[in-house]
Each structure stands twice: as structure tokens, then as C-alpha cells.
mmCIF file of C-alpha atoms in Angstrom:
data_model
loop_
_atom_site.group_PDB
_atom_site.id
_atom_site.type_symbol
_atom_site.label_atom_id
_atom_site.label_comp_id
_atom_site.label_asym_id
_atom_site.label_seq_id
_atom_site.Cartn_x
_atom_site.Cartn_y
_atom_site.Cartn_z
ATOM 1 C CA UNK A 1 -166.000 41.849 -131.574
ATOM 2 C CA UNK A 2 -166.844 41.104 -135.205
ATOM 3 C CA UNK A 3 -169.955 38.968 -134.725
ATOM 4 C CA UNK A 4 -171.848 39.909 -131.559
ATOM 5 C CA UNK A 5 -173.543 43.089 -132.760
ATOM 6 C CA UNK A 6 -174.407 41.712 -136.237
ATOM 7 C CA UNK A 7 -175.878 38.594 -134.609
ATOM 8 C CA UNK A 8 -177.962 40.770 -132.303
ATOM 9 C CA UNK A 9 -179.183 42.810 -135.273
ATOM 10 C CA UNK A 10 -180.018 39.673 -137.281
ATOM 11 C CA UNK A 11 -182.065 38.149 -134.491
ATOM 12 C CA UNK A 12 -183.948 41.399 -133.907
ATOM 13 C CA UNK A 13 -184.648 41.657 -137.640
ATOM 14 C CA UNK A 14 -185.925 38.068 -137.726
ATOM 15 C CA UNK A 15 -188.235 38.784 -134.812
ATOM 16 C CA UNK A 16 -189.533 41.842 -136.643
ATOM 17 C CA UNK A 17 -190.247 39.849 -139.796
ATOM 18 C CA UNK A 18 -192.088 37.282 -137.707
ATOM 19 C CA UNK A 19 -194.278 40.024 -136.244
ATOM 20 C CA UNK A 20 -192.772 39.562 -132.765
ATOM 21 C CA UNK A 21 -190.453 42.575 -132.635
ATOM 22 C CA UNK A 22 -192.584 44.445 -130.109
ATOM 23 C CA UNK A 23 -193.256 41.411 -127.907
ATOM 24 C CA UNK A 24 -189.921 39.587 -127.829
ATOM 25 C CA UNK A 25 -186.770 41.545 -127.019
ATOM 26 C CA UNK A 26 -183.186 40.542 -127.668
ATOM 27 C CA UNK A 27 -180.286 40.961 -125.267
ATOM 28 C CA UNK A 28 -176.634 39.945 -125.006
ATOM 29 C CA UNK A 29 -175.407 38.538 -121.678
ATOM 30 C CA UNK A 30 -172.163 40.400 -120.978
ATOM 31 C CA UNK A 31 -169.598 39.476 -118.354
ATOM 32 C CA UNK A 32 -168.732 42.117 -115.787
ATOM 33 C CA UNK A 33 -165.253 42.505 -117.281
ATOM 34 C CA UNK A 34 -166.659 44.802 -119.993
ATOM 35 C CA UNK A 35 -166.513 47.639 -117.446
ATOM 36 C CA UNK A 36 -163.935 48.766 -114.921
ATOM 37 C CA UNK A 37 -163.095 51.559 -112.503
ATOM 38 C CA UNK A 38 -159.764 53.344 -112.488
ATOM 39 C CA UNK A 39 -160.449 54.815 -109.043
ATOM 40 C CA UNK A 40 -161.262 51.439 -107.474
ATOM 41 C CA UNK A 41 -164.695 52.799 -106.503
ATOM 42 C CA UNK A 42 -168.071 52.213 -108.185
ATOM 43 C CA UNK A 43 -168.440 55.924 -108.963
ATOM 44 C CA UNK A 44 -165.416 55.634 -111.267
ATOM 45 C CA UNK A 45 -167.071 53.024 -113.452
ATOM 46 C CA UNK A 46 -166.755 53.166 -117.226
ATOM 47 C CA UNK A 47 -166.565 50.690 -120.069
ATOM 48 C CA UNK A 48 -163.173 49.254 -120.992
ATOM 49 C CA UNK A 49 -161.423 51.544 -123.499
ATOM 50 C CA UNK A 50 -160.537 48.696 -125.886
ATOM 51 C CA UNK A 51 -164.182 47.655 -126.402
ATOM 52 C CA UNK A 52 -166.020 50.796 -125.280
ATOM 53 C CA UNK A 53 -167.311 51.830 -128.726
ATOM 54 C CA UNK A 54 -168.636 48.343 -129.476
ATOM 55 C CA UNK A 55 -170.315 47.955 -126.076
ATOM 56 C CA UNK A 56 -172.015 51.335 -126.451
ATOM 57 C CA UNK A 57 -173.296 50.353 -129.918
ATOM 58 C CA UNK A 58 -174.726 47.137 -128.456
ATOM 59 C CA UNK A 59 -176.358 49.014 -125.585
ATOM 60 C CA UNK A 60 -177.829 51.649 -127.925
ATOM 61 C CA UNK A 61 -179.234 48.972 -130.236
ATOM 62 C CA UNK A 62 -180.832 47.173 -127.287
ATOM 63 C CA UNK A 63 -182.278 50.422 -125.968
ATOM 64 C CA UNK A 64 -183.603 51.512 -129.388
ATOM 65 C CA UNK A 65 -185.508 48.232 -129.617
ATOM 66 C CA UNK A 66 -186.919 48.403 -126.107
ATOM 67 C CA UNK A 67 -184.695 45.652 -124.745
ATOM 68 C CA UNK A 68 -182.860 45.062 -121.494
ATOM 69 C CA UNK A 69 -179.123 44.947 -120.782
ATOM 70 C CA UNK A 70 -178.026 41.627 -119.286
ATOM 71 C CA UNK A 71 -174.917 41.397 -117.099
ATOM 72 C CA UNK A 72 -173.322 38.384 -115.379
ATOM 73 C CA UNK A 73 -171.776 39.065 -111.954
ATOM 74 C CA UNK A 74 -169.594 36.504 -110.175
ATOM 75 C CA UNK A 75 -168.321 37.447 -106.699
ATOM 76 C CA UNK A 76 -166.826 33.944 -106.478
ATOM 77 C CA UNK A 77 -164.595 34.668 -109.478
ATOM 78 C CA UNK A 78 -163.453 37.934 -107.890
ATOM 79 C CA UNK A 79 -162.397 35.940 -104.828
ATOM 80 C CA UNK A 80 -160.927 33.061 -106.800
ATOM 81 C CA UNK A 81 -158.832 35.226 -109.114
ATOM 82 C CA UNK A 82 -157.249 37.495 -106.501
ATOM 83 C CA UNK A 83 -155.493 36.045 -103.424
ATOM 84 C CA UNK A 84 -155.702 39.489 -101.790
ATOM 85 C CA UNK A 85 -159.441 39.871 -102.297
ATOM 86 C CA UNK A 86 -161.186 40.300 -98.897
ATOM 87 C CA UNK A 87 -163.243 37.110 -98.585
ATOM 88 C CA UNK A 88 -166.036 38.575 -96.464
ATOM 89 C CA UNK A 89 -166.680 41.228 -99.143
ATOM 90 C CA UNK A 90 -167.934 38.428 -101.411
ATOM 91 C CA UNK A 91 -170.918 37.722 -99.121
ATOM 92 C CA UNK A 92 -173.991 39.640 -97.992
ATOM 93 C CA UNK A 93 -174.007 39.379 -94.194
ATOM 94 C CA UNK A 94 -172.168 42.645 -93.463
ATOM 95 C CA UNK A 95 -169.025 41.096 -91.979
ATOM 96 C CA UNK A 96 -166.655 42.834 -94.408
ATOM 97 C CA UNK A 97 -164.814 46.095 -93.951
ATOM 98 C CA UNK A 98 -166.951 48.554 -95.929
ATOM 99 C CA UNK A 99 -165.865 50.460 -99.026
ATOM 100 C CA UNK A 100 -166.799 54.141 -98.777
ATOM 101 C CA UNK A 101 -167.571 55.895 -102.047
ATOM 102 C CA UNK A 102 -168.542 59.467 -101.179
ATOM 103 C CA UNK A 103 -171.922 59.286 -99.415
ATOM 104 C CA UNK A 104 -172.379 55.589 -100.306
ATOM 105 C CA UNK A 105 -171.088 52.700 -98.192
ATOM 106 C CA UNK A 106 -170.657 49.291 -99.845
ATOM 107 C CA UNK A 107 -170.530 46.124 -97.755
ATOM 108 C CA UNK A 108 -170.359 43.537 -100.569
ATOM 109 C CA UNK A 109 -168.866 43.208 -104.036
ATOM 110 C CA UNK A 110 -172.223 42.385 -105.674
ATOM 111 C CA UNK A 111 -173.555 45.890 -104.947
ATOM 112 C CA UNK A 112 -170.232 47.506 -105.785
ATOM 113 C CA UNK A 113 -169.956 45.628 -109.074
ATOM 114 C CA UNK A 114 -173.520 46.374 -110.152
ATOM 115 C CA UNK A 115 -173.189 50.063 -109.306
ATOM 116 C CA UNK A 116 -169.917 50.245 -111.239
ATOM 117 C CA UNK A 117 -171.996 49.251 -114.267
ATOM 118 C CA UNK A 118 -174.667 51.840 -113.425
ATOM 119 C CA UNK A 119 -171.971 54.526 -113.184
ATOM 120 C CA UNK A 120 -170.644 53.455 -116.586
ATOM 121 C CA UNK A 121 -174.147 53.658 -118.059
ATOM 122 C CA UNK A 122 -174.747 57.104 -116.526
ATOM 123 C CA UNK A 123 -171.436 58.448 -117.858
ATOM 124 C CA UNK A 124 -172.404 57.424 -121.387
ATOM 125 C CA UNK A 125 -175.992 58.657 -121.485
ATOM 126 C CA UNK A 126 -177.782 55.412 -120.595
ATOM 127 C CA UNK A 127 -178.639 56.163 -116.960
ATOM 128 C CA UNK A 128 -182.172 54.771 -117.278
ATOM 129 C CA UNK A 129 -181.206 51.569 -119.092
ATOM 130 C CA UNK A 130 -182.976 48.570 -117.488
ATOM 131 C CA UNK A 131 -180.557 45.853 -116.349
ATOM 132 C CA UNK A 132 -181.050 42.132 -115.646
ATOM 133 C CA UNK A 133 -178.594 39.902 -113.758
ATOM 134 C CA UNK A 134 -178.237 37.058 -116.245
ATOM 135 C CA UNK A 135 -176.030 34.862 -114.042
ATOM 136 C CA UNK A 136 -174.939 34.970 -110.409
ATOM 137 C CA UNK A 137 -174.164 32.076 -108.076
ATOM 138 C CA UNK A 138 -171.527 30.051 -106.251
ATOM 139 C CA UNK A 139 -169.973 26.629 -107.028
ATOM 140 C CA UNK A 140 -169.701 23.796 -104.510
ATOM 141 C CA UNK A 141 -166.540 21.909 -105.465
ATOM 142 C CA UNK A 142 -163.034 21.980 -106.960
ATOM 143 C CA UNK A 143 -161.669 25.135 -105.331
ATOM 144 C CA UNK A 144 -160.790 25.956 -101.702
ATOM 145 C CA UNK A 145 -163.623 28.520 -101.673
ATOM 146 C CA UNK A 146 -166.051 26.338 -103.632
ATOM 147 C CA UNK A 147 -167.932 24.286 -101.052
ATOM 148 C CA UNK A 148 -171.435 23.664 -99.728
ATOM 149 C CA UNK A 149 -171.139 26.124 -96.815
ATOM 150 C CA UNK A 150 -169.980 29.054 -98.934
ATOM 151 C CA UNK A 151 -172.498 28.332 -101.700
ATOM 152 C CA UNK A 152 -175.374 28.207 -99.238
ATOM 153 C CA UNK A 153 -174.168 31.357 -97.484
ATOM 154 C CA UNK A 154 -173.943 33.294 -100.740
ATOM 155 C CA UNK A 155 -177.133 32.094 -102.407
ATOM 156 C CA UNK A 156 -179.226 32.428 -99.247
ATOM 157 C CA UNK A 157 -177.944 35.979 -98.812
ATOM 158 C CA UNK A 158 -178.859 36.695 -102.414
ATOM 159 C CA UNK A 159 -182.342 35.210 -101.997
ATOM 160 C CA UNK A 160 -182.924 37.191 -98.801
ATOM 161 C CA UNK A 161 -182.284 40.393 -100.745
ATOM 162 C CA UNK A 162 -184.645 39.365 -103.520
ATOM 163 C CA UNK A 163 -187.372 38.402 -101.045
ATOM 164 C CA UNK A 164 -187.039 41.826 -99.377
ATOM 165 C CA UNK A 165 -187.079 43.617 -102.744
ATOM 166 C CA UNK A 166 -183.663 45.109 -102.073
ATOM 167 C CA UNK A 167 -181.710 46.777 -104.845
ATOM 168 C CA UNK A 168 -178.340 48.514 -104.776
ATOM 169 C CA UNK A 169 -177.462 52.038 -103.605
ATOM 170 C CA UNK A 170 -177.695 53.368 -107.174
ATOM 171 C CA UNK A 171 -180.718 51.273 -108.205
ATOM 172 C CA UNK A 172 -183.120 50.880 -105.310
ATOM 173 C CA UNK A 173 -185.538 48.791 -107.360
ATOM 174 C CA UNK A 174 -184.217 45.213 -107.515
ATOM 175 C CA UNK A 175 -183.335 43.784 -110.933
ATOM 176 C CA UNK A 176 -184.566 40.457 -112.236
ATOM 177 C CA UNK A 177 -182.029 37.842 -111.161
ATOM 178 C CA UNK A 178 -181.164 34.477 -112.714
ATOM 179 C CA UNK A 179 -179.299 32.211 -110.292
ATOM 180 C CA UNK A 180 -176.597 30.118 -111.897
ATOM 181 C CA UNK A 181 -177.209 27.278 -111.981
ATOM 182 C CA UNK A 182 -179.929 24.686 -111.540
ATOM 183 C CA UNK A 183 -177.773 21.538 -111.810
ATOM 184 C CA UNK A 184 -174.107 20.661 -112.310
ATOM 185 C CA UNK A 185 -172.791 20.263 -115.867
ATOM 186 C CA UNK A 186 -170.359 17.383 -116.221
ATOM 187 C CA UNK A 187 -169.363 18.241 -119.804
ATOM 188 C CA UNK A 188 -168.771 21.955 -119.314
ATOM 189 C CA UNK A 189 -165.359 23.363 -120.224
ATOM 190 C CA UNK A 190 -162.971 23.491 -117.269
ATOM 191 C CA UNK A 191 -160.612 26.001 -118.870
ATOM 192 C CA UNK A 192 -161.392 28.625 -116.167
ATOM 193 C CA UNK A 193 -161.175 25.942 -113.469
ATOM 194 C CA UNK A 194 -162.647 22.574 -112.465
ATOM 195 C CA UNK A 195 -165.276 24.385 -110.391
ATOM 196 C CA UNK A 196 -167.071 25.255 -113.656
ATOM 197 C CA UNK A 197 -168.846 21.893 -113.524
ATOM 198 C CA UNK A 198 -170.213 22.414 -110.014
ATOM 199 C CA UNK A 199 -172.401 25.548 -109.930
ATOM 200 C CA UNK A 200 -175.703 23.710 -109.425
ATOM 201 C CA UNK A 201 -177.954 24.129 -106.397
ATOM 202 C CA UNK A 202 -179.123 20.591 -107.243
ATOM 203 C CA UNK A 203 -177.048 17.498 -107.945
ATOM 204 C CA UNK A 204 -177.251 15.881 -111.381
ATOM 205 C CA UNK A 205 -180.212 13.742 -110.266
ATOM 206 C CA UNK A 206 -182.315 16.586 -108.889
ATOM 207 C CA UNK A 207 -181.398 15.922 -105.258
ATOM 208 C CA UNK A 208 -180.788 19.023 -103.149
ATOM 209 C CA UNK A 209 -177.180 19.958 -102.406
ATOM 210 C CA UNK A 210 -178.112 22.312 -99.576
ATOM 211 C CA UNK A 211 -181.360 23.833 -98.275
ATOM 212 C CA UNK A 212 -182.468 27.325 -99.276
ATOM 213 C CA UNK A 213 -185.277 29.391 -97.778
ATOM 214 C CA UNK A 214 -187.267 30.875 -100.665
ATOM 215 C CA UNK A 215 -189.511 32.957 -98.405
ATOM 216 C CA UNK A 216 -193.167 32.580 -97.400
ATOM 217 C CA UNK A 217 -192.463 29.090 -96.092
ATOM 218 C CA UNK A 218 -191.203 27.824 -99.439
ATOM 219 C CA UNK A 219 -188.086 25.695 -99.816
ATOM 220 C CA UNK A 220 -186.313 23.755 -102.532
ATOM 221 C CA UNK A 221 -188.003 20.491 -103.500
ATOM 222 C CA UNK A 222 -186.005 17.628 -104.914
ATOM 223 C CA UNK A 223 -186.984 15.685 -108.003
ATOM 224 C CA UNK A 224 -189.431 12.859 -107.343
ATOM 225 C CA UNK A 225 -189.628 9.412 -108.874
ATOM 226 C CA UNK A 226 -186.035 9.307 -110.101
ATOM 227 C CA UNK A 227 -185.008 5.836 -111.272
ATOM 228 C CA UNK A 228 -181.375 4.789 -110.981
ATOM 229 C CA UNK A 229 -179.219 2.127 -112.540
ATOM 230 C CA UNK A 230 -178.371 -0.929 -110.443
ATOM 231 C CA UNK A 231 -176.579 -0.335 -107.122
ATOM 232 C CA UNK A 232 -173.195 -1.372 -108.391
ATOM 233 C CA UNK A 233 -169.886 0.371 -108.892
ATOM 234 C CA UNK A 234 -166.730 -0.200 -110.923
ATOM 235 C CA UNK A 235 -163.637 -0.126 -108.689
ATOM 236 C CA UNK A 236 -159.974 -1.050 -108.688
ATOM 237 C CA UNK A 237 -159.655 -4.795 -108.172
ATOM 238 C CA UNK A 238 -157.962 -5.753 -104.867
ATOM 239 C CA UNK A 239 -155.878 -8.265 -106.808
ATOM 240 C CA UNK A 240 -154.643 -5.634 -109.251
ATOM 241 C CA UNK A 241 -152.152 -4.049 -106.912
ATOM 242 C CA UNK A 242 -150.070 -1.168 -108.164
ATOM 243 C CA UNK A 243 -147.126 -3.166 -109.528
ATOM 244 C CA UNK A 244 -147.571 -1.565 -112.952
ATOM 245 C CA UNK A 245 -148.096 2.150 -112.258
ATOM 246 C CA UNK A 246 -147.900 3.023 -115.949
ATOM 247 C CA UNK A 247 -150.833 0.759 -116.805
ATOM 248 C CA UNK A 248 -152.813 2.155 -113.892
ATOM 249 C CA UNK A 249 -152.088 5.773 -114.832
ATOM 250 C CA UNK A 250 -153.040 5.047 -118.425
ATOM 251 C CA UNK A 251 -156.328 3.488 -117.354
ATOM 252 C CA UNK A 252 -157.200 6.422 -115.079
ATOM 253 C CA UNK A 253 -156.368 8.870 -117.870
ATOM 254 C CA UNK A 254 -158.555 6.903 -120.266
ATOM 255 C CA UNK A 255 -161.480 6.931 -117.826
ATOM 256 C CA UNK A 256 -161.202 10.664 -117.126
ATOM 257 C CA UNK A 257 -160.980 11.494 -120.811
ATOM 258 C CA UNK A 258 -164.631 10.531 -121.201
ATOM 259 C CA UNK A 259 -165.997 11.090 -117.684
ATOM 260 C CA UNK A 260 -165.965 13.921 -115.173
ATOM 261 C CA UNK A 261 -163.126 13.371 -112.687
ATOM 262 C CA UNK A 262 -162.905 16.971 -111.462
ATOM 263 C CA UNK A 263 -163.907 16.035 -107.906
ATOM 264 C CA UNK A 264 -160.653 14.137 -107.317
ATOM 265 C CA UNK A 265 -158.528 17.196 -108.103
ATOM 266 C CA UNK A 266 -156.645 19.154 -105.403
ATOM 267 C CA UNK A 267 -158.938 20.999 -103.011
ATOM 268 C CA UNK A 268 -161.986 19.022 -104.143
ATOM 269 C CA UNK A 269 -164.478 16.868 -102.250
ATOM 270 C CA UNK A 270 -162.693 13.638 -103.239
ATOM 271 C CA UNK A 271 -159.103 14.852 -102.977
ATOM 272 C CA UNK A 272 -158.639 12.976 -99.681
ATOM 273 C CA UNK A 273 -158.819 9.523 -101.310
ATOM 274 C CA UNK A 274 -155.869 7.142 -101.207
ATOM 275 C CA UNK A 275 -154.374 6.047 -104.587
ATOM 276 C CA UNK A 276 -156.539 2.909 -104.745
ATOM 277 C CA UNK A 277 -159.797 4.766 -104.130
ATOM 278 C CA UNK A 278 -158.633 7.521 -106.463
ATOM 279 C CA UNK A 279 -158.407 4.966 -109.266
ATOM 280 C CA UNK A 280 -161.756 3.500 -108.252
ATOM 281 C CA UNK A 281 -163.415 6.905 -108.450
ATOM 282 C CA UNK A 282 -162.153 7.413 -112.013
ATOM 283 C CA UNK A 283 -163.168 3.914 -113.076
ATOM 284 C CA UNK A 284 -166.630 4.307 -111.587
ATOM 285 C CA UNK A 285 -167.306 7.700 -113.180
ATOM 286 C CA UNK A 286 -166.538 6.202 -116.581
ATOM 287 C CA UNK A 287 -168.629 3.107 -115.831
ATOM 288 C CA UNK A 288 -171.627 5.170 -114.777
ATOM 289 C CA UNK A 289 -171.235 7.631 -117.660
ATOM 290 C CA UNK A 290 -171.374 4.638 -120.006
ATOM 291 C CA UNK A 291 -174.644 3.549 -118.313
ATOM 292 C CA UNK A 292 -172.964 0.567 -116.592
ATOM 293 C CA UNK A 293 -172.232 -1.168 -119.867
ATOM 294 C CA UNK A 294 -170.537 -4.540 -119.260
ATOM 295 C CA UNK A 295 -167.446 -3.587 -121.226
ATOM 296 C CA UNK A 296 -167.175 -0.210 -119.426
ATOM 297 C CA UNK A 297 -165.550 -1.804 -116.367
ATOM 298 C CA UNK A 298 -162.609 -3.310 -118.187
ATOM 299 C CA UNK A 299 -159.370 -1.450 -117.577
ATOM 300 C CA UNK A 300 -156.520 -3.796 -118.466
ATOM 301 C CA UNK A 301 -157.850 -6.346 -115.938
ATOM 302 C CA UNK A 302 -157.382 -3.744 -113.163
ATOM 303 C CA UNK A 303 -161.071 -3.281 -112.343
ATOM 304 C CA UNK A 304 -164.106 -5.151 -111.081
ATOM 305 C CA UNK A 305 -167.786 -4.532 -110.375
ATOM 306 C CA UNK A 306 -168.880 -4.419 -106.733
ATOM 307 C CA UNK A 307 -172.192 -4.018 -104.923
ATOM 308 C CA UNK A 308 -170.492 -2.518 -101.860
ATOM 309 C CA UNK A 309 -170.743 1.278 -101.908
ATOM 310 C CA UNK A 310 -167.159 2.646 -101.977
ATOM 311 C CA UNK A 311 -168.222 6.191 -101.051
ATOM 312 C CA UNK A 312 -166.147 7.900 -98.409
ATOM 313 C CA UNK A 313 -167.798 11.123 -97.160
ATOM 314 C CA UNK A 314 -167.651 13.814 -98.305
ATOM 315 C CA UNK A 315 -166.763 11.943 -101.505
ATOM 316 C CA UNK A 316 -169.717 10.258 -103.165
ATOM 317 C CA UNK A 317 -169.343 7.500 -105.761
ATOM 318 C CA UNK A 318 -172.244 8.179 -108.101
ATOM 319 C CA UNK A 319 -174.830 5.885 -109.614
ATOM 320 C CA UNK A 320 -176.356 7.362 -112.748
ATOM 321 C CA UNK A 321 -179.992 7.820 -113.656
ATOM 322 C CA UNK A 322 -181.639 5.080 -115.657
ATOM 323 C CA UNK A 323 -182.745 7.227 -118.576
ATOM 324 C CA UNK A 324 -184.538 4.287 -120.143
ATOM 325 C CA UNK A 325 -187.187 4.564 -117.414
ATOM 326 C CA UNK A 326 -187.743 8.289 -117.907
ATOM 327 C CA UNK A 327 -189.072 8.502 -121.427
ATOM 328 C CA UNK A 328 -191.842 11.098 -121.324
ATOM 329 C CA UNK A 329 -194.822 11.187 -123.667
ATOM 330 C CA UNK A 330 -195.339 14.742 -124.934
ATOM 331 C CA UNK A 331 -198.806 15.904 -125.896
ATOM 332 C CA UNK A 332 -199.172 17.294 -129.413
ATOM 333 C CA UNK A 333 -201.002 20.231 -127.875
ATOM 334 C CA UNK A 334 -197.942 21.691 -126.132
ATOM 335 C CA UNK A 335 -194.944 21.500 -128.484
ATOM 336 C CA UNK A 336 -194.037 25.122 -127.808
ATOM 337 C CA UNK A 337 -192.724 24.417 -124.313
ATOM 338 C CA UNK A 338 -189.512 22.806 -125.500
ATOM 339 C CA UNK A 339 -189.075 25.431 -128.206
ATOM 340 C CA UNK A 340 -189.485 28.226 -125.644
ATOM 341 C CA UNK A 341 -186.859 26.678 -123.399
ATOM 342 C CA UNK A 342 -184.497 26.404 -126.353
ATOM 343 C CA UNK A 343 -184.996 30.070 -127.187
ATOM 344 C CA UNK A 344 -184.348 31.112 -123.600
ATOM 345 C CA UNK A 345 -181.127 29.123 -123.402
ATOM 346 C CA UNK A 346 -179.885 30.014 -126.872
ATOM 347 C CA UNK A 347 -180.828 33.643 -127.162
ATOM 348 C CA UNK A 348 -181.410 34.732 -123.546
ATOM 349 C CA UNK A 349 -184.626 36.370 -124.665
ATOM 350 C CA UNK A 350 -186.256 38.658 -122.119
ATOM 351 C CA UNK A 351 -190.024 38.468 -122.281
ATOM 352 C CA UNK A 352 -191.092 41.148 -119.813
ATOM 353 C CA UNK A 353 -190.331 39.186 -116.653
ATOM 354 C CA UNK A 354 -191.817 39.998 -113.280
ATOM 355 C CA UNK A 355 -189.331 40.856 -110.525
ATOM 356 C CA UNK A 356 -188.134 37.820 -108.623
ATOM 357 C CA UNK A 357 -186.092 34.661 -109.008
ATOM 358 C CA UNK A 358 -186.347 32.896 -112.370
#
């Protein structure tokens, strides 16, 4: 509350001094919890009383500088946080009991959430404020509702709307939409839940998790020419046994301190492993994260390297990318590409985007 608006003002001022103030616009991605509805209906939408004045100052500053309001909407989080949330209302295929708000009928929480924001904007004199969806998506692991089937169902429903140019009852013109996310992030904070590392529509190596129809005969295309480390895995040694459970637990804890072990948690894709394979999964994730270093498969003499794939569907024992074979030569003529990507990630700059999926 003390830094967001000043930061926004500083960045806008810097853009102005650089002569880019009229071309490059600043925005602040806000989570949907900045607004609420006391009536339980979108028409009752308003900004939260405790931060209302600040949010309105941010919105006015963005509007005065010709910018766009950015909001992140997560139907998955609505479902995950409330055991009484009607599951079908999180999706787009009209299987939910509708919510009737006067003359408007809502069949999914995405529309209802977005229109709650529009109602809040209208109530406070910003009815024409342009809005972008900065993040929306569905994770594929580490929660009972986070799986391939649900992620594909949600994201395909979202894409179908975008392809048709469909908006919401209060905003018929569709907003720009940024799907979250491209790939999984194995170092992301798991404070909200282990699913935070599994939002990608691609796996870490650019392989496709599930197919999506992008319209006009287009589909997802996986990364080509990916080079991997050797086909070998670090696993629990058959001779290790489990006679010293303390040593084993300590080794697993050590491995998971530096590698992503979220997929062996309850309700995850690897939660069905027996104790031996559970240890092997942890050992292997550390081994692969350390680029198969020789000393990375040394857990108190409990581990060994094998060339036999220990994967047990749906649980996959990963082999990491050989980054040494992917060094790219960058032409001196195009240094701005990396800088532009950095700006987009860091500042969420909106550059007058055409409607569609970005």
C-alpha cells in the first residue's frame, strides 16, 4: 500500500523523460481480491473498503496516462479455496446451475468475476476503463482439482471464447487475455500451494502437456531439437533397505530442499509411489537439478545411478535438458528482443495489443 502507486508514478515519469510516455503505457496487475460483492452478485461489485481509496488512485493515474487496467482472474483458486464452491461453475461448458443477476444470467465464474470488476468501475466513475486479463489459467498437478483433464477443459473453453470474440455480459467486446502460464516453474514459491509450480501448458522441456485447438487449424507445437542429459537416473539403492529410516528421511529432506519434489505430495501425480520409489523420485530430482553431477547421487550410500527408467505412469522421473548444447549466438543487430521481454515480465507494459491470445 505504500509503494505500488509511487512505483507506478516513477515508471511513468521515467517513460516520459525518455520520450516514450505516449507510446508505452504502465499498468499494475491486480488480483481479483481487490474487489468484492456484498450481495453475492456481479451487480453488487465494489472495491474493498480497506484499500478502496488506493485502488481508485491507481486506476485514475492509469486512466489519466492513457493506460489499461490489468486484472488477474483465477477460477481454479475460487474452487480450491472453498469446499462448497460449485465445481461446474469454474468451467465454460454450461453445465453449472446459473446465477441470475436481474436480466443477466451467468453460467461461469470467469464472467461473473470480470463483471463484478466492471460494476465496481461503473460505481466509481470508471465505466469506460479498458481492462486486460493479465493472468488466467489452470494448473495440472498437486491438488485434487489440478490435473490434465481439468486444465485442458478450462483452457480450451477459454480459447474457444477468444476465437469466437466473446466477451462478458457487461463487456461484449473481448479483452486481451494472457494465459498463465507457458511452462512450469520449479522454483516458484509454494506458499499458496504446491500447485503453484504446475501452471504451464508445456512441460519444462517444451513438450506439450495436453493438446489445445487454437482455431483455424492451428494447434500447440512442441519445442524442437531439445537435447537432454544422458538417459540415467539416481534412485534408492536396492541394497540400502530402510533399516535406518532417520538417515533416509534426512537424505530425502536434503534432496527436496534444493529440488522440486511437489509432485510426490498428497493428491499429486506421483503420490501413488511406494516408499522406495518415493525416495528415488526425490533423489533423482536433485540429481537432475544438479545436471547429473557425479557427486549429486551420493546420499549416505543410499543411492545409485541406473539406466533403467523408474517412471511409473502417471509419475514421470525427469531427465533434464543439457543446457551446454543450447548456447545460442545472438546477433548484434537485435539486442532489443531480450530487453523487451524483460520489460514485459518486469513491468507488465501494455503496448497497444491487438485482441487475441498473447
